[in-house]
Every structure is written in C-alpha cells, then in structure tokens.
XYZ file of N, CA and C in Angstrom:
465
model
N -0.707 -10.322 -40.885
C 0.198 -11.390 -40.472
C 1.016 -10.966 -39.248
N 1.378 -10.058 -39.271
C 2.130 -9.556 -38.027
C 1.583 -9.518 -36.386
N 0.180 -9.218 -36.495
C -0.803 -9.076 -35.592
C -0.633 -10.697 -35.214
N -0.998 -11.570 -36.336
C -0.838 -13.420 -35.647
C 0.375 -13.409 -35.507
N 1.410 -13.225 -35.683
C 2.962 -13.848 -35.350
C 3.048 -12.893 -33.850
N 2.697 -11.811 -33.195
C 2.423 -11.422 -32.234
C 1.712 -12.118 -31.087
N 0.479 -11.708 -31.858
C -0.405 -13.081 -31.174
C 0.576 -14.171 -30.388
N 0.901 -15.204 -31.260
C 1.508 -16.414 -31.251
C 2.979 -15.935 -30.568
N 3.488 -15.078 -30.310
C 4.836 -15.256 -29.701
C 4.267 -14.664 -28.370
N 3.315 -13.872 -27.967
C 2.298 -14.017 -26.754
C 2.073 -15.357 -25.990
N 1.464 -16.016 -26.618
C 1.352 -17.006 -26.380
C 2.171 -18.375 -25.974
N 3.377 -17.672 -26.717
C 4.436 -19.388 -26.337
C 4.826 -19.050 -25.436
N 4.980 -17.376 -25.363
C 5.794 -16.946 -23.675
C 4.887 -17.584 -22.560
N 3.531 -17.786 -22.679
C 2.401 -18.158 -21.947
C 2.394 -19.501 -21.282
N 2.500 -20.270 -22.873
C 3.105 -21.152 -22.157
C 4.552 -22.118 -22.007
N 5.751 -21.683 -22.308
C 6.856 -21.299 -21.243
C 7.077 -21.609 -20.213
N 6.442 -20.033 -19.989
C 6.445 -19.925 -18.421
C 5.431 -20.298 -17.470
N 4.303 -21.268 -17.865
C 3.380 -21.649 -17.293
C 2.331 -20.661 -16.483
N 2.004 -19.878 -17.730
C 1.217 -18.205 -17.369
C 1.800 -17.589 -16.796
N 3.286 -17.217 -16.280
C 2.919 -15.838 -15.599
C 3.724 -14.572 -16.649
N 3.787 -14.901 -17.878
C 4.230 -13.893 -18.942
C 3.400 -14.038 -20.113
N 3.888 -13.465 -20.740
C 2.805 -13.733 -22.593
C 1.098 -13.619 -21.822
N 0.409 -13.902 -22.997
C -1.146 -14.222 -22.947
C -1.530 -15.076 -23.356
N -2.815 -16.154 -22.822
C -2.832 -17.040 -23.408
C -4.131 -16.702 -24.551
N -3.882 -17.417 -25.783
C -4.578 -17.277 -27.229
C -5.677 -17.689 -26.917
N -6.451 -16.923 -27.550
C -8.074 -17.504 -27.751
C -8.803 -16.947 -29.204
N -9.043 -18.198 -29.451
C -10.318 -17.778 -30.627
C -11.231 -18.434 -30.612
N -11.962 -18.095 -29.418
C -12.986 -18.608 -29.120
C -13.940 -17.496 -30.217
N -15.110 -18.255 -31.127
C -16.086 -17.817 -31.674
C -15.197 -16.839 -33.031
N -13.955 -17.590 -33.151
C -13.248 -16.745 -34.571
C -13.509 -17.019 -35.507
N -13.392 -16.679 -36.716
C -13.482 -17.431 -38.120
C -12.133 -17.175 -38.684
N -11.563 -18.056 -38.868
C -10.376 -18.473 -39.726
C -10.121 -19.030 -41.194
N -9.875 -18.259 -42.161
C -10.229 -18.896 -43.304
C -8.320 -18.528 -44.076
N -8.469 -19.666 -45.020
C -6.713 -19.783 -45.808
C -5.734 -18.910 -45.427
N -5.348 -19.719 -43.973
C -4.405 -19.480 -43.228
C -3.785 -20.407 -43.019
N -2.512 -20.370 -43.059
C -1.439 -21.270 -42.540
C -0.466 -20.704 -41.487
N -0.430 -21.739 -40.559
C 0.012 -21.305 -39.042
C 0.794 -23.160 -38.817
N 1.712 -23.223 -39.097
C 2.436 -24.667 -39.190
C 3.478 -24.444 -38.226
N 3.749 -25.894 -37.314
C 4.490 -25.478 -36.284
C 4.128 -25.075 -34.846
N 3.309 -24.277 -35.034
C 3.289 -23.177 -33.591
C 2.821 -24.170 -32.577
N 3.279 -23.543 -31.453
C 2.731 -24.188 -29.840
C 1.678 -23.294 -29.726
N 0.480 -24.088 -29.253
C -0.664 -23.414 -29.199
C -1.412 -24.304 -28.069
N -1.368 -25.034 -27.299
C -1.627 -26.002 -26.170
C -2.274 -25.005 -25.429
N -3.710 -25.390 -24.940
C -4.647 -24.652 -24.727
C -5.094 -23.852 -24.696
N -5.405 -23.388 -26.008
C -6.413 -22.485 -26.361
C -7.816 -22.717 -26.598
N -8.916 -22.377 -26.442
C -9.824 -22.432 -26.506
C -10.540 -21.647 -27.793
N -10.885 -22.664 -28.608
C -11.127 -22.468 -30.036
C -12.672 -23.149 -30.447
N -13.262 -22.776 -28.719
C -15.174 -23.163 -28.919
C -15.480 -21.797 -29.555
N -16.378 -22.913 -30.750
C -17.294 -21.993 -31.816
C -16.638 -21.621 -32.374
N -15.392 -21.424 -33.103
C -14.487 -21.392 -33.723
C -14.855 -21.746 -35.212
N -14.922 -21.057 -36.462
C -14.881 -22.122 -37.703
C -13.295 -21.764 -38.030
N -12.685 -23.096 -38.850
C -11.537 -23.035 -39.473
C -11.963 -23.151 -41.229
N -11.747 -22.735 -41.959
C -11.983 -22.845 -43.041
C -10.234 -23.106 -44.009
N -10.291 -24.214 -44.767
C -9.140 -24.202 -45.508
C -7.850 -23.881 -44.810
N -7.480 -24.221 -43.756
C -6.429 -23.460 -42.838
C -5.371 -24.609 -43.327
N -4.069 -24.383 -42.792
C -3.047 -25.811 -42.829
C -2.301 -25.706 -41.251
N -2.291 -26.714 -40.108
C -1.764 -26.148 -39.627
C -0.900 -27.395 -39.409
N -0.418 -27.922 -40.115
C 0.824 -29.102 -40.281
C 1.621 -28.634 -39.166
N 1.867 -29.723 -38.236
C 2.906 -30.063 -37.299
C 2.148 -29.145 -36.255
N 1.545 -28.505 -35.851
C 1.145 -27.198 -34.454
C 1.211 -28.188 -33.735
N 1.258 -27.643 -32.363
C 1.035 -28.317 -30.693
C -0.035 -27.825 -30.355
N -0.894 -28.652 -30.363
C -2.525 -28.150 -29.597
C -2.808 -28.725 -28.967
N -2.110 -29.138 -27.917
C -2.693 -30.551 -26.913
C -3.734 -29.438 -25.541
N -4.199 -30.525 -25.191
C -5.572 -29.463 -23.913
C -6.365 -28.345 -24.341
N -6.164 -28.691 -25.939
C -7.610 -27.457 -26.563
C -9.075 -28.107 -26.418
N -9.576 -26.887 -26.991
C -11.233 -27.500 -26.819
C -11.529 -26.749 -28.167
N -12.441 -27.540 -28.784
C -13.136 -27.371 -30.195
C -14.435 -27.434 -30.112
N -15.035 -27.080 -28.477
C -16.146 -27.381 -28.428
C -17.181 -26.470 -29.541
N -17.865 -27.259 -30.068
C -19.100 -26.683 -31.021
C -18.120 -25.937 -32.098
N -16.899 -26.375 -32.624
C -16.487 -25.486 -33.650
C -16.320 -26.113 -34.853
N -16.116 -26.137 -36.029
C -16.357 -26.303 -37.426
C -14.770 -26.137 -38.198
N -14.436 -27.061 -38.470
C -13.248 -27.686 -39.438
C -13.161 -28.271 -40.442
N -13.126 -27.407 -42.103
C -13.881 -27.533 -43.179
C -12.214 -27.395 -43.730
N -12.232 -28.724 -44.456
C -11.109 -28.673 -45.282
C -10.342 -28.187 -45.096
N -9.372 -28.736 -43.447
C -8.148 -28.182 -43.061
C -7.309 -29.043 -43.224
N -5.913 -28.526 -42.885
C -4.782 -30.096 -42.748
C -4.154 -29.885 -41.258
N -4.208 -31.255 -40.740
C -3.635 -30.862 -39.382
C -2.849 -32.200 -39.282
N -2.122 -32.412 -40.335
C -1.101 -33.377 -40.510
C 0.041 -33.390 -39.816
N 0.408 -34.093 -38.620
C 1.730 -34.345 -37.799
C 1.343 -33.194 -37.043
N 0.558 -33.066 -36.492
C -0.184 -32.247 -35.637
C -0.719 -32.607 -34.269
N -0.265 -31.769 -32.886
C -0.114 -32.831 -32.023
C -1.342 -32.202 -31.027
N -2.573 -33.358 -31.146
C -3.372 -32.758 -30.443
C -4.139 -33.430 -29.213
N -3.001 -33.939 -28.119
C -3.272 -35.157 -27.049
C -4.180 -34.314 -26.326
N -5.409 -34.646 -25.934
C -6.378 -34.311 -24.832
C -7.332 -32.821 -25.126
N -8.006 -33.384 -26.657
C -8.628 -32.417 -27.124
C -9.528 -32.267 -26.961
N -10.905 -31.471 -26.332
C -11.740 -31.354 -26.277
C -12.112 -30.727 -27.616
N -13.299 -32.399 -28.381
C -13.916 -31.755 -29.408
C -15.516 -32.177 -29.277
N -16.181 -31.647 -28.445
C -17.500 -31.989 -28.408
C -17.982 -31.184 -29.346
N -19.361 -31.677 -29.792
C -20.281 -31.167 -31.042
C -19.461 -30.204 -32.516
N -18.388 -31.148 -32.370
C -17.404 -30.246 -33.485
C -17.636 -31.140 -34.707
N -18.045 -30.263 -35.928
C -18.279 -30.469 -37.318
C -17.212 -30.395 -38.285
N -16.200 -31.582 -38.543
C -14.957 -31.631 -39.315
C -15.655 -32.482 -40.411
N -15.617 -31.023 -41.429
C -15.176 -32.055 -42.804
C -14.518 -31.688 -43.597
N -13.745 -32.844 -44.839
C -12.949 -32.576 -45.526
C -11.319 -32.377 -44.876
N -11.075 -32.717 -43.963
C -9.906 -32.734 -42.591
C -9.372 -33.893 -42.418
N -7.876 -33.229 -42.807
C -6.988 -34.588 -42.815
C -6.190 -34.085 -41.649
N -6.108 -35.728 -40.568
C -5.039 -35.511 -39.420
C -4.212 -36.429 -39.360
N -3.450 -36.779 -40.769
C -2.331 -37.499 -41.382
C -0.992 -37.588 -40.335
N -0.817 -38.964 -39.614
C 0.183 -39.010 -38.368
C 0.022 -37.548 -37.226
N -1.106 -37.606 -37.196
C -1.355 -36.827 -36.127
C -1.443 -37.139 -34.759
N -1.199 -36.561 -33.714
C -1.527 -37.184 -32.243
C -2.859 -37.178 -31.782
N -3.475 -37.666 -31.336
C -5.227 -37.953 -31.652
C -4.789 -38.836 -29.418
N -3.985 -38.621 -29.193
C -4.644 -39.508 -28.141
C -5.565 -39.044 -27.218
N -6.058 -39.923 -26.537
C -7.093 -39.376 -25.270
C -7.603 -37.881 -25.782
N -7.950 -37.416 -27.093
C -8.702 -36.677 -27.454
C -10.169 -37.266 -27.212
N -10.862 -36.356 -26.620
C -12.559 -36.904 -26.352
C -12.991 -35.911 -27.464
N -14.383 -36.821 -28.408
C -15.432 -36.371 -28.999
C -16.716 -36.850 -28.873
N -17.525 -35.984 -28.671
C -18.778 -35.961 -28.122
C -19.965 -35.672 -29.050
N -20.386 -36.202 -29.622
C -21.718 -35.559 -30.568
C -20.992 -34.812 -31.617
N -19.834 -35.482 -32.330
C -19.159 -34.612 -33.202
C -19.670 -35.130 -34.696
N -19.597 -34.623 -35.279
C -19.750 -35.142 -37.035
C -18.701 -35.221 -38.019
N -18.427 -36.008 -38.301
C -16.867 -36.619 -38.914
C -17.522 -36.999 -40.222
N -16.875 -36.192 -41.357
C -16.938 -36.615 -43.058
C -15.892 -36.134 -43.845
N -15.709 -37.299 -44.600
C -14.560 -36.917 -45.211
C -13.076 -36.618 -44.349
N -13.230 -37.563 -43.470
C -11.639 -36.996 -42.521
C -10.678 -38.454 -42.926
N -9.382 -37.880 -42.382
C -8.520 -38.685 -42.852
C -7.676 -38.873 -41.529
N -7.880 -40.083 -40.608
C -7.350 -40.757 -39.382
C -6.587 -41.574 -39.929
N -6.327 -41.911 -41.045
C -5.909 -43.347 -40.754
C -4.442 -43.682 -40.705
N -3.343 -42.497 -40.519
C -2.112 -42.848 -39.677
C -1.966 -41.897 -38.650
N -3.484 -41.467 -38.342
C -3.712 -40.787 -36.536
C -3.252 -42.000 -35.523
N -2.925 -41.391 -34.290
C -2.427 -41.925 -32.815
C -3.820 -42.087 -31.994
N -4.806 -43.414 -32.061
C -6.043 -42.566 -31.802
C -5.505 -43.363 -30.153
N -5.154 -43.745 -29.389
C -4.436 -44.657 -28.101
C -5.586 -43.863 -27.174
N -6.570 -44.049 -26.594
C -7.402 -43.836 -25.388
C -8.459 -42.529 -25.984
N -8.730 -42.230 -27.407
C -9.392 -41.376 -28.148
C -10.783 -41.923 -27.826
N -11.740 -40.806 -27.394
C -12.880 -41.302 -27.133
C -13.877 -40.476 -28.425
N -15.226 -41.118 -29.108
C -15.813 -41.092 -29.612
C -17.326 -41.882 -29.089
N -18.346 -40.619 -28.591
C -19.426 -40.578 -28.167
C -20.424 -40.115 -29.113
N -21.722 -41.176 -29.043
C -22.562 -40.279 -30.102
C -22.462 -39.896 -30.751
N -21.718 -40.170 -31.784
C -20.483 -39.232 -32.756
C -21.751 -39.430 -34.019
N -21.420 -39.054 -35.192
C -21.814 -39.534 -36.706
C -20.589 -39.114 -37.562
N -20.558 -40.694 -38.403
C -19.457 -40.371 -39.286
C -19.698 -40.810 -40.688
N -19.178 -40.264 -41.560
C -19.258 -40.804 -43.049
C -17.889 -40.588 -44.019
N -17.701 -41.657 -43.992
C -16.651 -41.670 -44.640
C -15.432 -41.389 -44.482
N -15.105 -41.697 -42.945
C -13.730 -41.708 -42.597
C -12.947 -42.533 -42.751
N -11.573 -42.260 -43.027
C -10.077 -43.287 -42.873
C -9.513 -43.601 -41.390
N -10.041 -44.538 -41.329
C -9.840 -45.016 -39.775
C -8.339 -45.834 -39.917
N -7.703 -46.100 -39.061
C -6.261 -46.743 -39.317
C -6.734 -48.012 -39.675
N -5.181 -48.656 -39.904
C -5.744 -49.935 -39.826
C -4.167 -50.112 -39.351
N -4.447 -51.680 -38.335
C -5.603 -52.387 -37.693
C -6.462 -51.032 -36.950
N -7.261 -51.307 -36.772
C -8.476 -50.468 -35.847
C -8.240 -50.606 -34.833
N -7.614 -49.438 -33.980
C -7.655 -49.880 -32.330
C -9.001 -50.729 -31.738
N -8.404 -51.417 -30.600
C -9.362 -52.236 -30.208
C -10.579 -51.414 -29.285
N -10.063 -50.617 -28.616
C -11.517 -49.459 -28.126
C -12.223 -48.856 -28.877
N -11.720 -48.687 -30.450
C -12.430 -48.177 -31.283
C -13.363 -48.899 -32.075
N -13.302 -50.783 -31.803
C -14.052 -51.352 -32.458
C -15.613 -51.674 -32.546
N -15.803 -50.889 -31.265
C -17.467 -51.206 -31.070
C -17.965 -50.158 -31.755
N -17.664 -49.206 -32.808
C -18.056 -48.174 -33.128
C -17.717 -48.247 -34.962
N -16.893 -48.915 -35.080
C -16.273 -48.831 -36.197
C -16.359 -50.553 -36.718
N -16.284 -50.904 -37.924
C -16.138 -52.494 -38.787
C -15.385 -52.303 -40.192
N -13.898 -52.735 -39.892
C -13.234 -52.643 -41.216
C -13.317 -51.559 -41.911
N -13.349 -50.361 -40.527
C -12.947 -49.107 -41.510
C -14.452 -48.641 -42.357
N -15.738 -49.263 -41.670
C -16.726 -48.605 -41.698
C -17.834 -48.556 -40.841
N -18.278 -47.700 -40.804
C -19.249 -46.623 -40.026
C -20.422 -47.692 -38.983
N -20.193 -48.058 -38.264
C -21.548 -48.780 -37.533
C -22.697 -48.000 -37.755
C-alpha cells in the first residue's frame, strides 16, 4: 500500500503542476485485483491492456485516460469522473458507473455486460461497433444514443 499511495502522490504533483514535477502513472499492461483507490486524481494515465479485477474506485478523476484493450471485471467506478476516455476494445463486465461522468468518453469495439450507466453523464459519449448485453442505460436515453439503443435495450 505504501508503494500506491507513493505512486499516487507522484502523480498528483504531475498533474498540479502540469508535468514538470511528480511522474505521471501508468499501468499500462497491469493487473489490478481487490483494490480500492477512491478519490484519487489520476487524469491521464494510460491503463491500455490493463485488467482491473474487483477494484472500487468510487469518486477517482480519470478524465483523458485510455482503456485501450483493457478489461474491467466487477469494478465500481461510482461518482467517478471520467470525461474524454479512451476506451477502445475494452471488455467491462459486471461494472457499475453509478452518477459517473461518462462524457465525450469514446468507445470503440468495446463489450459492455452487465454494466450499470443508468445515472451515468453519457452528454457527447461515443459508442462504435460496440456489443452490449445487458446494460442500464439512463433513462430518458440521450438522444445520440438512440440509434444504438431502444428503451434501454440492445439494438
């Protein structure tokens, strides 16, 4: 634990000061399993290939991450603020993002089951090629989200 609370106070100095102190975090290609990290500023890190397993990270700042190709298995990222996320080919299931910030997050060929959007911020959230089963989409359904989605199920 000490090694991540290091980590992470690296990192906020990072960004702070807009890089020129701290380091900026990466877990790119990490595996993360029943960890809780709630709170923290973490705004761009790069967390391609990444699996999260069982993590909680209620309330974090992750805005300008990338999740490219990484795996999110029964996490909570509830009130969790993640505006302008790169999540291409990312595999979330069992992932709740309960009043989470979801805007202008792009997903690309991602696979969505069992997730829980439905008091996410999805406001300019893009979803490409996606596959989903069984998600909680808000309701009303944003209107960009409707060519993809019908009453909260799966086109």
């Amino acid at each position: 634990q000490q090694d991540w609370d290091e980590r992470l106070r690296g990192h906020l100095a990072w960004v702070k000061s807009g890089g020129a102190e701290g380091r900026l975090l990466s877990l790119t290609k990490v595996t993360l399993a029943d960890i809780t990290i709630t709170g923290a500023v973490l705004d761009g890190i790069d967390c391609s290939g990444a699996e999260f397993y069982r993590c909680d990270l209620t309330a974090v700042q992750m805005n300008g991450c990338r999740f490219a190709q990484a795996s999110l298995q029964d996490c909570i990222f509830d009130k969790a603020e993640l505006v302008d996320t790169i999540c291409n080919q990312t595999v979330v299931r069992g992932t709740s993002f309960v009043g989470a910030n979801l805007r202008g997050s792009y997903w690309r060929g991602a696979n969505l089951r069992r997730v829980d959007l439905a008091t996410s911020l999805l406001e300019g959230a893009q979803f490409e090629d996606c596959q989903f089963d069984r998600v909680i989409w808000p309701s009303p359904i944003p209107d960009h989200l409707a060519a993809i989605i019908d009453n909260g199920v799966n086109r």
